JSON list of C-alpha atoms in Angstrom, two decimals:
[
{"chain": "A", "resi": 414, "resn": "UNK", "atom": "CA", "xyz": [118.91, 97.46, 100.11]},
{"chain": "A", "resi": 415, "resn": "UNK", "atom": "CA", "xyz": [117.33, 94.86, 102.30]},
{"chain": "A", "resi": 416, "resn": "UNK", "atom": "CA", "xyz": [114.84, 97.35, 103.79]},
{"chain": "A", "resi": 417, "resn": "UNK", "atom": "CA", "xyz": [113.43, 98.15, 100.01]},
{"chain": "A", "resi": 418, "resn": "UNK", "atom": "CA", "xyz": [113.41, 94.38, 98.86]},
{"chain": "A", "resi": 419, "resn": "UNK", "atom": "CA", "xyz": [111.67, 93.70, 102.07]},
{"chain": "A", "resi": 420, "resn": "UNK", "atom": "CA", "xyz": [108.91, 96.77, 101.47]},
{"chain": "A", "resi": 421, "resn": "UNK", "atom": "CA", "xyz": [108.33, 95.34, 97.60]},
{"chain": "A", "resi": 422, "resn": "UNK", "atom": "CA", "xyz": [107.54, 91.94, 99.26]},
{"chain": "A", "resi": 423, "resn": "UNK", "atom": "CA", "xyz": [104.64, 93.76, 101.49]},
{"chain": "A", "resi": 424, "resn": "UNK", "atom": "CA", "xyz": [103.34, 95.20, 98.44]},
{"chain": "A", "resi": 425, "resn": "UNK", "atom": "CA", "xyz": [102.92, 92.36, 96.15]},
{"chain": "A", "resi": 426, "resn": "UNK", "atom": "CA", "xyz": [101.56, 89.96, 99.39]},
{"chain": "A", "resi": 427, "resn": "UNK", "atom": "CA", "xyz": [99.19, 92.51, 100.30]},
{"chain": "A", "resi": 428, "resn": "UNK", "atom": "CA", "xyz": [98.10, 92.64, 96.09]},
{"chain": "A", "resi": 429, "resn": "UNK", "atom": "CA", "xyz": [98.32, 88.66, 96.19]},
{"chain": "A", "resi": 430, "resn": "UNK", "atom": "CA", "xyz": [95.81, 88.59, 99.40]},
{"chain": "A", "resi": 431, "resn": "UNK", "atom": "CA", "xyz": [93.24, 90.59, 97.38]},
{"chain": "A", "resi": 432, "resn": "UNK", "atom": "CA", "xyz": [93.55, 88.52, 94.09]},
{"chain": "A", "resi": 433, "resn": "UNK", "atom": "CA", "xyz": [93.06, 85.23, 96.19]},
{"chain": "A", "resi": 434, "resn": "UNK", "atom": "CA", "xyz": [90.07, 86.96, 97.94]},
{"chain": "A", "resi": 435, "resn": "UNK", "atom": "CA", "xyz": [88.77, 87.65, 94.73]},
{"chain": "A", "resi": 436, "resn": "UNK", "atom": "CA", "xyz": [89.03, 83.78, 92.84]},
{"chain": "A", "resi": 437, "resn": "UNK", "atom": "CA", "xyz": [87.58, 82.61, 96.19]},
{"chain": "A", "resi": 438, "resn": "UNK", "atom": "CA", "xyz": [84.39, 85.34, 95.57]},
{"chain": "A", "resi": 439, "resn": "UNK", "atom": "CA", "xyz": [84.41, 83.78, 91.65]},
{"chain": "A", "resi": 440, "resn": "UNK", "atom": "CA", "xyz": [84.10, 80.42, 93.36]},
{"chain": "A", "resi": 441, "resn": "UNK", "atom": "CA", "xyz": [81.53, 80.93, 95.42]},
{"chain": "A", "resi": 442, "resn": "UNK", "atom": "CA", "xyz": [79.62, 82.30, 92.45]},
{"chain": "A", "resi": 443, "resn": "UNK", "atom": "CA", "xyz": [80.29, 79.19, 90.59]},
{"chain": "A", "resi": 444, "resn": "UNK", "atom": "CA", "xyz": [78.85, 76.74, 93.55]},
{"chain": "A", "resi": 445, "resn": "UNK", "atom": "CA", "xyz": [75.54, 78.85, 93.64]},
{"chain": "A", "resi": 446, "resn": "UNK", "atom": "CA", "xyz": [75.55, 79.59, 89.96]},
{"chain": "A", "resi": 447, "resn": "UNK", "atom": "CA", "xyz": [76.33, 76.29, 87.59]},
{"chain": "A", "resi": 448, "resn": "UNK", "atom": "CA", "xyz": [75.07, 77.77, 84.90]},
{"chain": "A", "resi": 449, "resn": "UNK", "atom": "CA", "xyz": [78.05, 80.51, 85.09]},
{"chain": "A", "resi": 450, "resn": "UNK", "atom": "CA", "xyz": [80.79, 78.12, 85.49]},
{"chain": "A", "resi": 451, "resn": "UNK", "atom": "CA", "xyz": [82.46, 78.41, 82.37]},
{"chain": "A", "resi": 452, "resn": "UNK", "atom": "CA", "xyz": [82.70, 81.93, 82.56]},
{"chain": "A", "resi": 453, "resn": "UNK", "atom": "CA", "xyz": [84.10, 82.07, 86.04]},
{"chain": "A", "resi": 454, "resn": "UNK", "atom": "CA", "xyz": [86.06, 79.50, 85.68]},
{"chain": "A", "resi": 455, "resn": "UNK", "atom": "CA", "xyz": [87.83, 81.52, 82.67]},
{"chain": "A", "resi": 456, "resn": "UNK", "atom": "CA", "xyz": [88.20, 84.74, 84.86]},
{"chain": "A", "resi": 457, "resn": "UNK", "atom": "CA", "xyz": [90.27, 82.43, 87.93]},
{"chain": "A", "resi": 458, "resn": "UNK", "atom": "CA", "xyz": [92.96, 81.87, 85.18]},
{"chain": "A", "resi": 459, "resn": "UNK", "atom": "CA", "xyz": [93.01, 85.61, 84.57]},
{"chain": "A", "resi": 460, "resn": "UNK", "atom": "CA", "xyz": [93.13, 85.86, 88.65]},
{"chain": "A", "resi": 461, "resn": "UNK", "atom": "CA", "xyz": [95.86, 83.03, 88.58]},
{"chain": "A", "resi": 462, "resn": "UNK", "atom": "CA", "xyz": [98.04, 84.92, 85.65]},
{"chain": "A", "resi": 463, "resn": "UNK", "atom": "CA", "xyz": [97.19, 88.33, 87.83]},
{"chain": "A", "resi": 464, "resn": "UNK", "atom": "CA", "xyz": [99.10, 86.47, 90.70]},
{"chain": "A", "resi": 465, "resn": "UNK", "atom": "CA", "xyz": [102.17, 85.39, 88.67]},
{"chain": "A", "resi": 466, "resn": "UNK", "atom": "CA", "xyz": [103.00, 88.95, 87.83]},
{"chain": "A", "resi": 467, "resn": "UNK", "atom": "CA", "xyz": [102.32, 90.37, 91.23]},
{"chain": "A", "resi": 468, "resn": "UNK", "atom": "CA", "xyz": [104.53, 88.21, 92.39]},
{"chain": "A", "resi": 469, "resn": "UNK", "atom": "CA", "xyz": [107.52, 88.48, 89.67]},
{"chain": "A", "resi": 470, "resn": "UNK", "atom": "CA", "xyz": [106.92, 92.40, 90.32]},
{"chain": "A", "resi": 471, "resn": "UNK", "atom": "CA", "xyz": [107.90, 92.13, 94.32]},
{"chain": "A", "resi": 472, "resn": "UNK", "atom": "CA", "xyz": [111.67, 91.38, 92.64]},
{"chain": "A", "resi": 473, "resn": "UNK", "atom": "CA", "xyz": [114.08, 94.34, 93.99]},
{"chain": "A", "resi": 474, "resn": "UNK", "atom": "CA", "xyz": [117.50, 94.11, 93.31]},
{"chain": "A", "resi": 475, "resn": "UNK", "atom": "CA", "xyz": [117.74, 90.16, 91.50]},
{"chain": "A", "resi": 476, "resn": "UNK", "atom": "CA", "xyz": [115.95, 89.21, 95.09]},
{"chain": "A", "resi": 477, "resn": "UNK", "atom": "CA", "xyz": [112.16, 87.78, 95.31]},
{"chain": "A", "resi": 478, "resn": "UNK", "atom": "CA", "xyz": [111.11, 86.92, 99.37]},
{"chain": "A", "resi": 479, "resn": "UNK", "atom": "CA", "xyz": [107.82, 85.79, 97.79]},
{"chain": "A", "resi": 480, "resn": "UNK", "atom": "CA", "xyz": [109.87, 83.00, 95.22]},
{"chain": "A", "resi": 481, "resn": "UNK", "atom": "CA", "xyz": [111.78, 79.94, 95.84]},
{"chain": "A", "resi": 482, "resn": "UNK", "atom": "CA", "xyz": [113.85, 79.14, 92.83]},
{"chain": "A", "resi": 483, "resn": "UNK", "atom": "CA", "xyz": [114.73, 75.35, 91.97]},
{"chain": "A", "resi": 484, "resn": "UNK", "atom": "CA", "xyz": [117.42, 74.26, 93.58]},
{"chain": "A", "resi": 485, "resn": "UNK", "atom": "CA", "xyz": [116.89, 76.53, 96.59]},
{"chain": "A", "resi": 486, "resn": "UNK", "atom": "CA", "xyz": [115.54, 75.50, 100.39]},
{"chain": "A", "resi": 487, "resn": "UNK", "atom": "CA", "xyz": [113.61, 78.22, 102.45]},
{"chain": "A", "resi": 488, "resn": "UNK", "atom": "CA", "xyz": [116.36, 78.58, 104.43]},
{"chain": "A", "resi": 489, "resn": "UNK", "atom": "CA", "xyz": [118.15, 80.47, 101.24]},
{"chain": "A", "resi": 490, "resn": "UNK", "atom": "CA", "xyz": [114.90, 82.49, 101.68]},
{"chain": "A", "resi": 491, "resn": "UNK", "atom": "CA", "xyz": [114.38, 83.29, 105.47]},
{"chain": "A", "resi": 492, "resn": "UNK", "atom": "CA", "xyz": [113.59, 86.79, 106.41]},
{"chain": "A", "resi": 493, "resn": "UNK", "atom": "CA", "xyz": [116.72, 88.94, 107.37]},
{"chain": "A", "resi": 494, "resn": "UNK", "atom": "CA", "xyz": [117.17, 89.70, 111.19]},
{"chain": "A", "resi": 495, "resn": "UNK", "atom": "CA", "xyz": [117.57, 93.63, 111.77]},
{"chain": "A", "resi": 496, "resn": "UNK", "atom": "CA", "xyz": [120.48, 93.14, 114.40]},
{"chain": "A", "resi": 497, "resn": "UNK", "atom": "CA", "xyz": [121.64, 89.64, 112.67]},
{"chain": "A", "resi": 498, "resn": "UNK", "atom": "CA", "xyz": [120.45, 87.75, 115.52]},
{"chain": "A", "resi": 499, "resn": "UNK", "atom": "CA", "xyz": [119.97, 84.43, 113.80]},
{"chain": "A", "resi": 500, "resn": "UNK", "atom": "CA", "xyz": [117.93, 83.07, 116.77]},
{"chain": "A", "resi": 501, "resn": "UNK", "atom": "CA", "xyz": [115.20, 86.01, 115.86]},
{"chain": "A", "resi": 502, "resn": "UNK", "atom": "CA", "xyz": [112.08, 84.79, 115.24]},
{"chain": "A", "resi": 503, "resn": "UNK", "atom": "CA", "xyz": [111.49, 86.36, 112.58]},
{"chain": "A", "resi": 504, "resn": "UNK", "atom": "CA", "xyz": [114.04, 85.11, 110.79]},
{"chain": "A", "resi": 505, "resn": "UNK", "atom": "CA", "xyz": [113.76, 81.59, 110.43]},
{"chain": "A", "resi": 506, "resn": "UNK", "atom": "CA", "xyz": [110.55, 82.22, 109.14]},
{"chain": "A", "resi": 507, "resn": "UNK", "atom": "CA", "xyz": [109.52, 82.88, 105.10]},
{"chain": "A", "resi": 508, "resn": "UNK", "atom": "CA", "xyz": [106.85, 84.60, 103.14]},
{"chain": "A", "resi": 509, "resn": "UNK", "atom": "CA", "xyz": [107.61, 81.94, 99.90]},
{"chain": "A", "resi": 510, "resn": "UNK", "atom": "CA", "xyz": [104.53, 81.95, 97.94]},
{"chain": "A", "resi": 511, "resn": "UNK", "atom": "CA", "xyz": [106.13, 80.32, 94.99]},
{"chain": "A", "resi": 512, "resn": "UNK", "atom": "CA", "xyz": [108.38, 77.73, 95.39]},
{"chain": "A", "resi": 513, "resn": "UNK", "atom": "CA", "xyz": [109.97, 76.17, 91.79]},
{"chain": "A", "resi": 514, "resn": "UNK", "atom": "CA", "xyz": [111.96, 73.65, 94.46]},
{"chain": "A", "resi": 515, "resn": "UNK", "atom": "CA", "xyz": [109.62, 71.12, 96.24]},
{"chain": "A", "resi": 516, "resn": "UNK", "atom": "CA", "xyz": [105.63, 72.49, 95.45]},
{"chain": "A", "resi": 517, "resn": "UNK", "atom": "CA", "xyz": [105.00, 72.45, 99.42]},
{"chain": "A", "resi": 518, "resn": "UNK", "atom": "CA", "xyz": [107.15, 74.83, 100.49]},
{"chain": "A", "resi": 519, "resn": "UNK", "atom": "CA", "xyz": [105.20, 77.76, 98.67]},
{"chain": "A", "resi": 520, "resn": "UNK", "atom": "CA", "xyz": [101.63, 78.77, 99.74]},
{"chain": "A", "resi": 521, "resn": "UNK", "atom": "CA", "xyz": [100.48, 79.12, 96.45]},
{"chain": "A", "resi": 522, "resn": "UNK", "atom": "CA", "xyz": [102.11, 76.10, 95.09]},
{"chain": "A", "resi": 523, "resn": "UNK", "atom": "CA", "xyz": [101.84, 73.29, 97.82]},
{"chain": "A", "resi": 524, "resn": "UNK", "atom": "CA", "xyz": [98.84, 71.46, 98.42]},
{"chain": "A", "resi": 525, "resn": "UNK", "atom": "CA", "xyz": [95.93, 71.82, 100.60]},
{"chain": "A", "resi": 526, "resn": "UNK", "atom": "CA", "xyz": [93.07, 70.09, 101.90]},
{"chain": "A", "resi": 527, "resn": "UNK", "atom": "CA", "xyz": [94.55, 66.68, 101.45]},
{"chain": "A", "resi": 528, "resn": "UNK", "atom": "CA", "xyz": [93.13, 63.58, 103.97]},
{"chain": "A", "resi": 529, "resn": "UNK", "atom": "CA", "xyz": [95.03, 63.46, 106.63]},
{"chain": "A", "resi": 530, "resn": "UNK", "atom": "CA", "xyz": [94.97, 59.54, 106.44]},
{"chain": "A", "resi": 531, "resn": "UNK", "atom": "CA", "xyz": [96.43, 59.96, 103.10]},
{"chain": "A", "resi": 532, "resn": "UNK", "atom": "CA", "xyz": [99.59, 61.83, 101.49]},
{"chain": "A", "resi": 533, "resn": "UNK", "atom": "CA", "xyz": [98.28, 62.55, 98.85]},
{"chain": "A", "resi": 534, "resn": "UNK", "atom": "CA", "xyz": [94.96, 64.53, 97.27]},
{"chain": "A", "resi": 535, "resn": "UNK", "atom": "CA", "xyz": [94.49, 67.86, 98.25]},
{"chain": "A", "resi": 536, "resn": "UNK", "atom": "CA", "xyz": [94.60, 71.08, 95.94]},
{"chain": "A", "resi": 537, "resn": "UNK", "atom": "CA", "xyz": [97.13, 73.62, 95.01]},
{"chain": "A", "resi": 538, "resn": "UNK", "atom": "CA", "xyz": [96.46, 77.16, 93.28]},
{"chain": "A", "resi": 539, "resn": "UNK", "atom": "CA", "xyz": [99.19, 77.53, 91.18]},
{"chain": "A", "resi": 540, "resn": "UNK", "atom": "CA", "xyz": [101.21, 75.28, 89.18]},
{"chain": "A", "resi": 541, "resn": "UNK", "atom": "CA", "xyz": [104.70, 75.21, 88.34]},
{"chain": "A", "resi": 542, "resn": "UNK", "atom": "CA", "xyz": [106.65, 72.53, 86.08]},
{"chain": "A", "resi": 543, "resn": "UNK", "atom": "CA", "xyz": [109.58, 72.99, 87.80]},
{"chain": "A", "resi": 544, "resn": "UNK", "atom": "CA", "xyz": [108.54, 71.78, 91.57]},
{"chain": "A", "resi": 545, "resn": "UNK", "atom": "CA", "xyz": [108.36, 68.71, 92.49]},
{"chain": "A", "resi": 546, "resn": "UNK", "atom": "CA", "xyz": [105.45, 67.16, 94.40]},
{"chain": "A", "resi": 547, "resn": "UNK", "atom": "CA", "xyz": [102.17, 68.53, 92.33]},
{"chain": "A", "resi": 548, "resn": "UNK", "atom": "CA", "xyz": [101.53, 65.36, 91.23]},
{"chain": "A", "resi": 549, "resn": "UNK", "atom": "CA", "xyz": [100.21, 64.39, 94.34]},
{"chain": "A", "resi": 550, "resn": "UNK", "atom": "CA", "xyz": [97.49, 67.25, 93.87]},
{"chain": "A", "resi": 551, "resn": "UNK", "atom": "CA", "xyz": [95.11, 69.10, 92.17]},
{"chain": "A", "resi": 552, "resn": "UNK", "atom": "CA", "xyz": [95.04, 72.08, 90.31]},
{"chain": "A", "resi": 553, "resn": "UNK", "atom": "CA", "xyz": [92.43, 74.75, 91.70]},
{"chain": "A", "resi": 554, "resn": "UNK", "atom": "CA", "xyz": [90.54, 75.30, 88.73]},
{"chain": "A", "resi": 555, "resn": "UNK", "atom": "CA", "xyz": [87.47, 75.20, 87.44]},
{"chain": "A", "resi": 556, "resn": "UNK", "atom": "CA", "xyz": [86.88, 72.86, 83.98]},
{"chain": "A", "resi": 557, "resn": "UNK", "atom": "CA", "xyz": [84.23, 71.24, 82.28]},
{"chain": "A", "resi": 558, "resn": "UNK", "atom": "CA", "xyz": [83.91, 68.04, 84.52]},
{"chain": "A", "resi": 559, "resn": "UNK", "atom": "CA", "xyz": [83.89, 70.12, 87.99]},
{"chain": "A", "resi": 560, "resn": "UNK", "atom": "CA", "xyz": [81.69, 68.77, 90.56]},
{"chain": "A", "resi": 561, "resn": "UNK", "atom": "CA", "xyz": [80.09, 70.71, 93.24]},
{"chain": "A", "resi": 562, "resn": "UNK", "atom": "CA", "xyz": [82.16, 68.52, 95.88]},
{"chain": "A", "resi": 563, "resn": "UNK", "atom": "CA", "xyz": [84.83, 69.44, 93.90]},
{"chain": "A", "resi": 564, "resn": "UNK", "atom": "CA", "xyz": [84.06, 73.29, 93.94]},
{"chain": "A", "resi": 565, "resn": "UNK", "atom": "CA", "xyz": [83.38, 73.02, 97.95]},
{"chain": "A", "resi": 566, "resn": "UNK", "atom": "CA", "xyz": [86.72, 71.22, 98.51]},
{"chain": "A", "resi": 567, "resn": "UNK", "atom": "CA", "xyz": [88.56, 73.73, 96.37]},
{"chain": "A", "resi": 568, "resn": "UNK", "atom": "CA", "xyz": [86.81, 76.92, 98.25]},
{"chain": "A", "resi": 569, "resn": "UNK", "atom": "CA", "xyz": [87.95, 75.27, 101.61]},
{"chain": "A", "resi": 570, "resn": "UNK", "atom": "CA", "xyz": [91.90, 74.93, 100.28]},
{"chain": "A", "resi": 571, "resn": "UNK", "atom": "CA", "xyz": [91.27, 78.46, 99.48]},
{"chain": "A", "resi": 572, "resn": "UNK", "atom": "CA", "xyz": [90.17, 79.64, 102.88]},
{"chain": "A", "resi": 573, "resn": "UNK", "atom": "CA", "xyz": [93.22, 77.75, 104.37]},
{"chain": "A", "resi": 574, "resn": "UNK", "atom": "CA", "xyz": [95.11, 79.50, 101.30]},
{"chain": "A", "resi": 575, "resn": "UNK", "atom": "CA", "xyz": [93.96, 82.96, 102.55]},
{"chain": "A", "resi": 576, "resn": "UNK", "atom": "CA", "xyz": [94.54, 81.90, 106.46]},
{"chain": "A", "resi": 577, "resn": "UNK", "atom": "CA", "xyz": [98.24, 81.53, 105.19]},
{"chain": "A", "resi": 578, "resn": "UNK", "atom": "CA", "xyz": [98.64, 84.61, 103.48]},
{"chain": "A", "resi": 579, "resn": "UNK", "atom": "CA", "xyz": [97.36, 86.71, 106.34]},
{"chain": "A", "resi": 580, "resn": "UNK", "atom": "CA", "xyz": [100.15, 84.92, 108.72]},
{"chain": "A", "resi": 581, "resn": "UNK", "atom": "CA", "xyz": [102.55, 85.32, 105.76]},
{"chain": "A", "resi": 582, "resn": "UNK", "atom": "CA", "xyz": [101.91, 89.04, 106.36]},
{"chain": "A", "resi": 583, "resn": "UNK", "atom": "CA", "xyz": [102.43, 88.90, 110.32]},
{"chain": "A", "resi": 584, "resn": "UNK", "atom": "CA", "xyz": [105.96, 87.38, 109.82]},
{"chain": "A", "resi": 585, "resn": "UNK", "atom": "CA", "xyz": [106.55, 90.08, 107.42]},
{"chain": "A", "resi": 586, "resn": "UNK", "atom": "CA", "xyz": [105.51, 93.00, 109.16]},
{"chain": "A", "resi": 587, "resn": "UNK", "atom": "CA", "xyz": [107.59, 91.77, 112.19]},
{"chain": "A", "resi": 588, "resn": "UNK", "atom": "CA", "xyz": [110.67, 91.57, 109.65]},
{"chain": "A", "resi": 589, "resn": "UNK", "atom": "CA", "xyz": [110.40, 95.35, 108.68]},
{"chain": "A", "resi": 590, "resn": "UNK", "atom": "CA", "xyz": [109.26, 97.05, 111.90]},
{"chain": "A", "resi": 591, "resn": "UNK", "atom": "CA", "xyz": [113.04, 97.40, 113.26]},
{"chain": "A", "resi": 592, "resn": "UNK", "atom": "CA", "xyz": [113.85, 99.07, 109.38]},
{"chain": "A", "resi": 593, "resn": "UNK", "atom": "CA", "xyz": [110.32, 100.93, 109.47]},
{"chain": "A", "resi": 594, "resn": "UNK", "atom": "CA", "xyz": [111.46, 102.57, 113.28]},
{"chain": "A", "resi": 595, "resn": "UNK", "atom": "CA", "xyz": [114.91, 103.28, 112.17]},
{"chain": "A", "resi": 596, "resn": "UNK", "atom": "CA", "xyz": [112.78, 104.95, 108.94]},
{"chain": "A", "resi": 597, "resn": "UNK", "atom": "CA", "xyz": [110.96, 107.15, 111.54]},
{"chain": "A", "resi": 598, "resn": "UNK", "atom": "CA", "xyz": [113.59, 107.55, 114.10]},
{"chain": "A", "resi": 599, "resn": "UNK", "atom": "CA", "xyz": [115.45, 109.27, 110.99]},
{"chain": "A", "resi": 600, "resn": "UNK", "atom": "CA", "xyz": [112.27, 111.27, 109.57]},
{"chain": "A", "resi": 601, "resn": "UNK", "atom": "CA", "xyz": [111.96, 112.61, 113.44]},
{"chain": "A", "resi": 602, "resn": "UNK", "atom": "CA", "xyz": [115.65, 113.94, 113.94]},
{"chain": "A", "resi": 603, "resn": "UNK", "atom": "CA", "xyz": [115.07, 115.57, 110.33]},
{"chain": "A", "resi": 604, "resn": "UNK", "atom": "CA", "xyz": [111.57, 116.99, 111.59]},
{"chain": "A", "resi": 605, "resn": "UNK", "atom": "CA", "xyz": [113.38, 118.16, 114.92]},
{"chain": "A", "resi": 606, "resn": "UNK", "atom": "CA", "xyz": [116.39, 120.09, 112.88]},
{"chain": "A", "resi": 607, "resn": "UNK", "atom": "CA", "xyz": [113.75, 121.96, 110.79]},
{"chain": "A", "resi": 608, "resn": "UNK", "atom": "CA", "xyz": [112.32, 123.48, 113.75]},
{"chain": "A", "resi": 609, "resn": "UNK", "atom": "CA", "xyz": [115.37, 124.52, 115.28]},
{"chain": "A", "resi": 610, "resn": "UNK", "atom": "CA", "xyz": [116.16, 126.07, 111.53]},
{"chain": "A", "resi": 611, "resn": "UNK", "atom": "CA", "xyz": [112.49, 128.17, 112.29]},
{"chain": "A", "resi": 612, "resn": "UNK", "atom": "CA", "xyz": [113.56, 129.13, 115.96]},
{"chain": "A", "resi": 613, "resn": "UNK", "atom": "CA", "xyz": [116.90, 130.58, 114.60]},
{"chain": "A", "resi": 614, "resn": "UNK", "atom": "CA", "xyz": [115.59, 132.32, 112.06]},
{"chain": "A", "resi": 615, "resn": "UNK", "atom": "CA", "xyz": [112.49, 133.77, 114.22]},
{"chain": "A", "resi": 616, "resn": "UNK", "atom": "CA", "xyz": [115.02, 135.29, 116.71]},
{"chain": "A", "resi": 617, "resn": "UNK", "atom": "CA", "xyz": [117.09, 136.85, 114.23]},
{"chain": "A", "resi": 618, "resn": "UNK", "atom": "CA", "xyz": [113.89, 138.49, 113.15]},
{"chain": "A", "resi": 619, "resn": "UNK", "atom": "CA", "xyz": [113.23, 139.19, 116.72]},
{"chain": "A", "resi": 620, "resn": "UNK", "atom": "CA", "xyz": [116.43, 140.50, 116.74]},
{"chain": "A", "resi": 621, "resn": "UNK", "atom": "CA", "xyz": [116.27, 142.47, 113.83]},
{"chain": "A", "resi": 622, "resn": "UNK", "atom": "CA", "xyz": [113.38, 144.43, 114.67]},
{"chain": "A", "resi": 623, "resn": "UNK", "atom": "CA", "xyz": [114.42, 145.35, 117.98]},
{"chain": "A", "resi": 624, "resn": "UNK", "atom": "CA", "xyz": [117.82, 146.60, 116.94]},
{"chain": "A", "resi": 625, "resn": "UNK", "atom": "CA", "xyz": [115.56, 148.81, 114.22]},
{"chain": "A", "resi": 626, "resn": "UNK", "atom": "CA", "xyz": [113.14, 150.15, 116.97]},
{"chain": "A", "resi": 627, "resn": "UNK", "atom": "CA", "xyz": [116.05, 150.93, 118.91]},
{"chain": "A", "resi": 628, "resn": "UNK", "atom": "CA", "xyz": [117.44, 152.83, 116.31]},
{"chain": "A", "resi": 629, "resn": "UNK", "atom": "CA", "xyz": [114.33, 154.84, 115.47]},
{"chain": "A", "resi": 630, "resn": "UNK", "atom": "CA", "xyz": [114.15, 156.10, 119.28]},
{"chain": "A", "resi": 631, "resn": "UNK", "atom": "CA", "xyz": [117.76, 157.45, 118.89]},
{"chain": "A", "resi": 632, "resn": "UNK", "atom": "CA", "xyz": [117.47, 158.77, 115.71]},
{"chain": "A", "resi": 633, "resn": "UNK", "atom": "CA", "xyz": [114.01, 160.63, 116.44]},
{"chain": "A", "resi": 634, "resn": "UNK", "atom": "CA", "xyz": [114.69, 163.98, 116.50]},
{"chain": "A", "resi": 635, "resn": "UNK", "atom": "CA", "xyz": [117.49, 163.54, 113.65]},
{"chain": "A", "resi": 636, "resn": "UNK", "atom": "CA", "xyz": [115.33, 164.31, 110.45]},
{"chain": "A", "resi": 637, "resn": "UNK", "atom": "CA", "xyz": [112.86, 162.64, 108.94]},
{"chain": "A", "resi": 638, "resn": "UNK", "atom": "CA", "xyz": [114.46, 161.57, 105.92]},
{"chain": "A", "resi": 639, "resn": "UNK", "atom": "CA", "xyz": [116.48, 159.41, 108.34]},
{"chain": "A", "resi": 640, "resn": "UNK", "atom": "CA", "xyz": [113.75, 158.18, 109.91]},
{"chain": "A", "resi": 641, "resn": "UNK", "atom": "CA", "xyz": [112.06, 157.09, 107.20]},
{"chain": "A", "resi": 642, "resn": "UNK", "atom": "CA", "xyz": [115.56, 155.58, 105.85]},
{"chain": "A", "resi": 643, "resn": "UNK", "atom": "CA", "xyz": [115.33, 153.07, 108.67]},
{"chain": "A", "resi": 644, "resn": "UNK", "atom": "CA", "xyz": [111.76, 152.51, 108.58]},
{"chain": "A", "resi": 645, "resn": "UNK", "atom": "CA", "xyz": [112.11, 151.31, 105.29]}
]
């Protein structure tokens, strides 16, 4: 169902967004605190792994809109149109945060922060030996040789890493509004049938005890084991 595939991809971007928000805090720490580097730089490749299997988890049903697998382009992974409009916006556009295929065309993977007088340099946050193209950048990590230029220019791919992401969610929540208001539309007419379930039954109450006062005022001067028969 393309509607649940597309709902697991919200949840492990909006996961992703806070694990990236967090190696960016750890790297801030490590540019005002050298003597903690090692440290941080060992709880980043717990972040990094933490991002892997957020990302693996957003799978539903053998389909990943947050991978690109080798041998793939993004166009195998652009976000379905509600109506199949192909000219939608929304979808020639991709949420790919992993791409095994060529590095660039994941956030996560491609590089950032390279000279623009230059192809190559840069940084990337996550590695992966099956894309092509990382060799022209520079794992975001933090080892034992790290400058603090080094630190600064990884925390700035990171911002521009996080700037991504948030877009990445924009073209994603414009994908699943039309499924989200058919969602609602449906939740509605069920909301709308329940009350017209209470209505019917409150008049047959209605009804009920009317017909039973009715009765009593006939049956008044019949007894009063009768009357209490009814009352009952």
């Amino acid at each position: 169902m393309v509607s649940a595939g597309l709902d697991a991809a919200d949840v492990g971007l909006r996961k992703v967004q806070k694990t990236v928000a967090g190696i960016l805090g750890k790297f801030d720490a490590a540019i005002k605190e050298p003597g903690r580097r090692e440290e941080l730089g060992s709880d980043i490749e717990m972040l990094k792994d933490l991002l892997r299997a957020e990302i693996a988890a957003a799978e539903r049903d053998g389909v990943n809109w947050l991978t690109l697998d080798f041998g793939q382009s993004p166009q195998d992974k652009q976000l379905p149109s509600f109506d199949g409009n192909e000219n939608d916006a929304a979808s020639l556009s991709t949420v790919v945060l992993i791409s095994s295929a060529d590095a660039a065309d994941g956030i996560l993977t491609g590089p950032y922060g390279a000279s623009e007088e230059e192809e190559i340099g840069g940084y990337h946050l996550l590695s992966d030996e099956a894309a092509y193209g990382q060799d022209l950048s520079r794992e975001i990590s933090i080892s034992d040789d790290v400058t603090t230029d080094d630190l600064k220019g990884m925390r700035g791919a990171l911002v521009s890493i996080a700037a991504d992401l948030a877009k990445a969610g924009s073209r994603l929540d414009a994908a699943r509004a039309p499924y989200d208001e058919q969602v609602a539309a449906s939740v509605g007419d069920t909301r709308f049938a329940d009350i017209g379930k209470e209505i019917d039954g409150l008049l047959a109450s209605v009804t009920r005890d009317a017909l039973r006062a009715q009765a009593l005022n006939i049956m008044n001067g019949d007894g009063s084991g009768l009357k209490r028969l009814l009352a009952g």
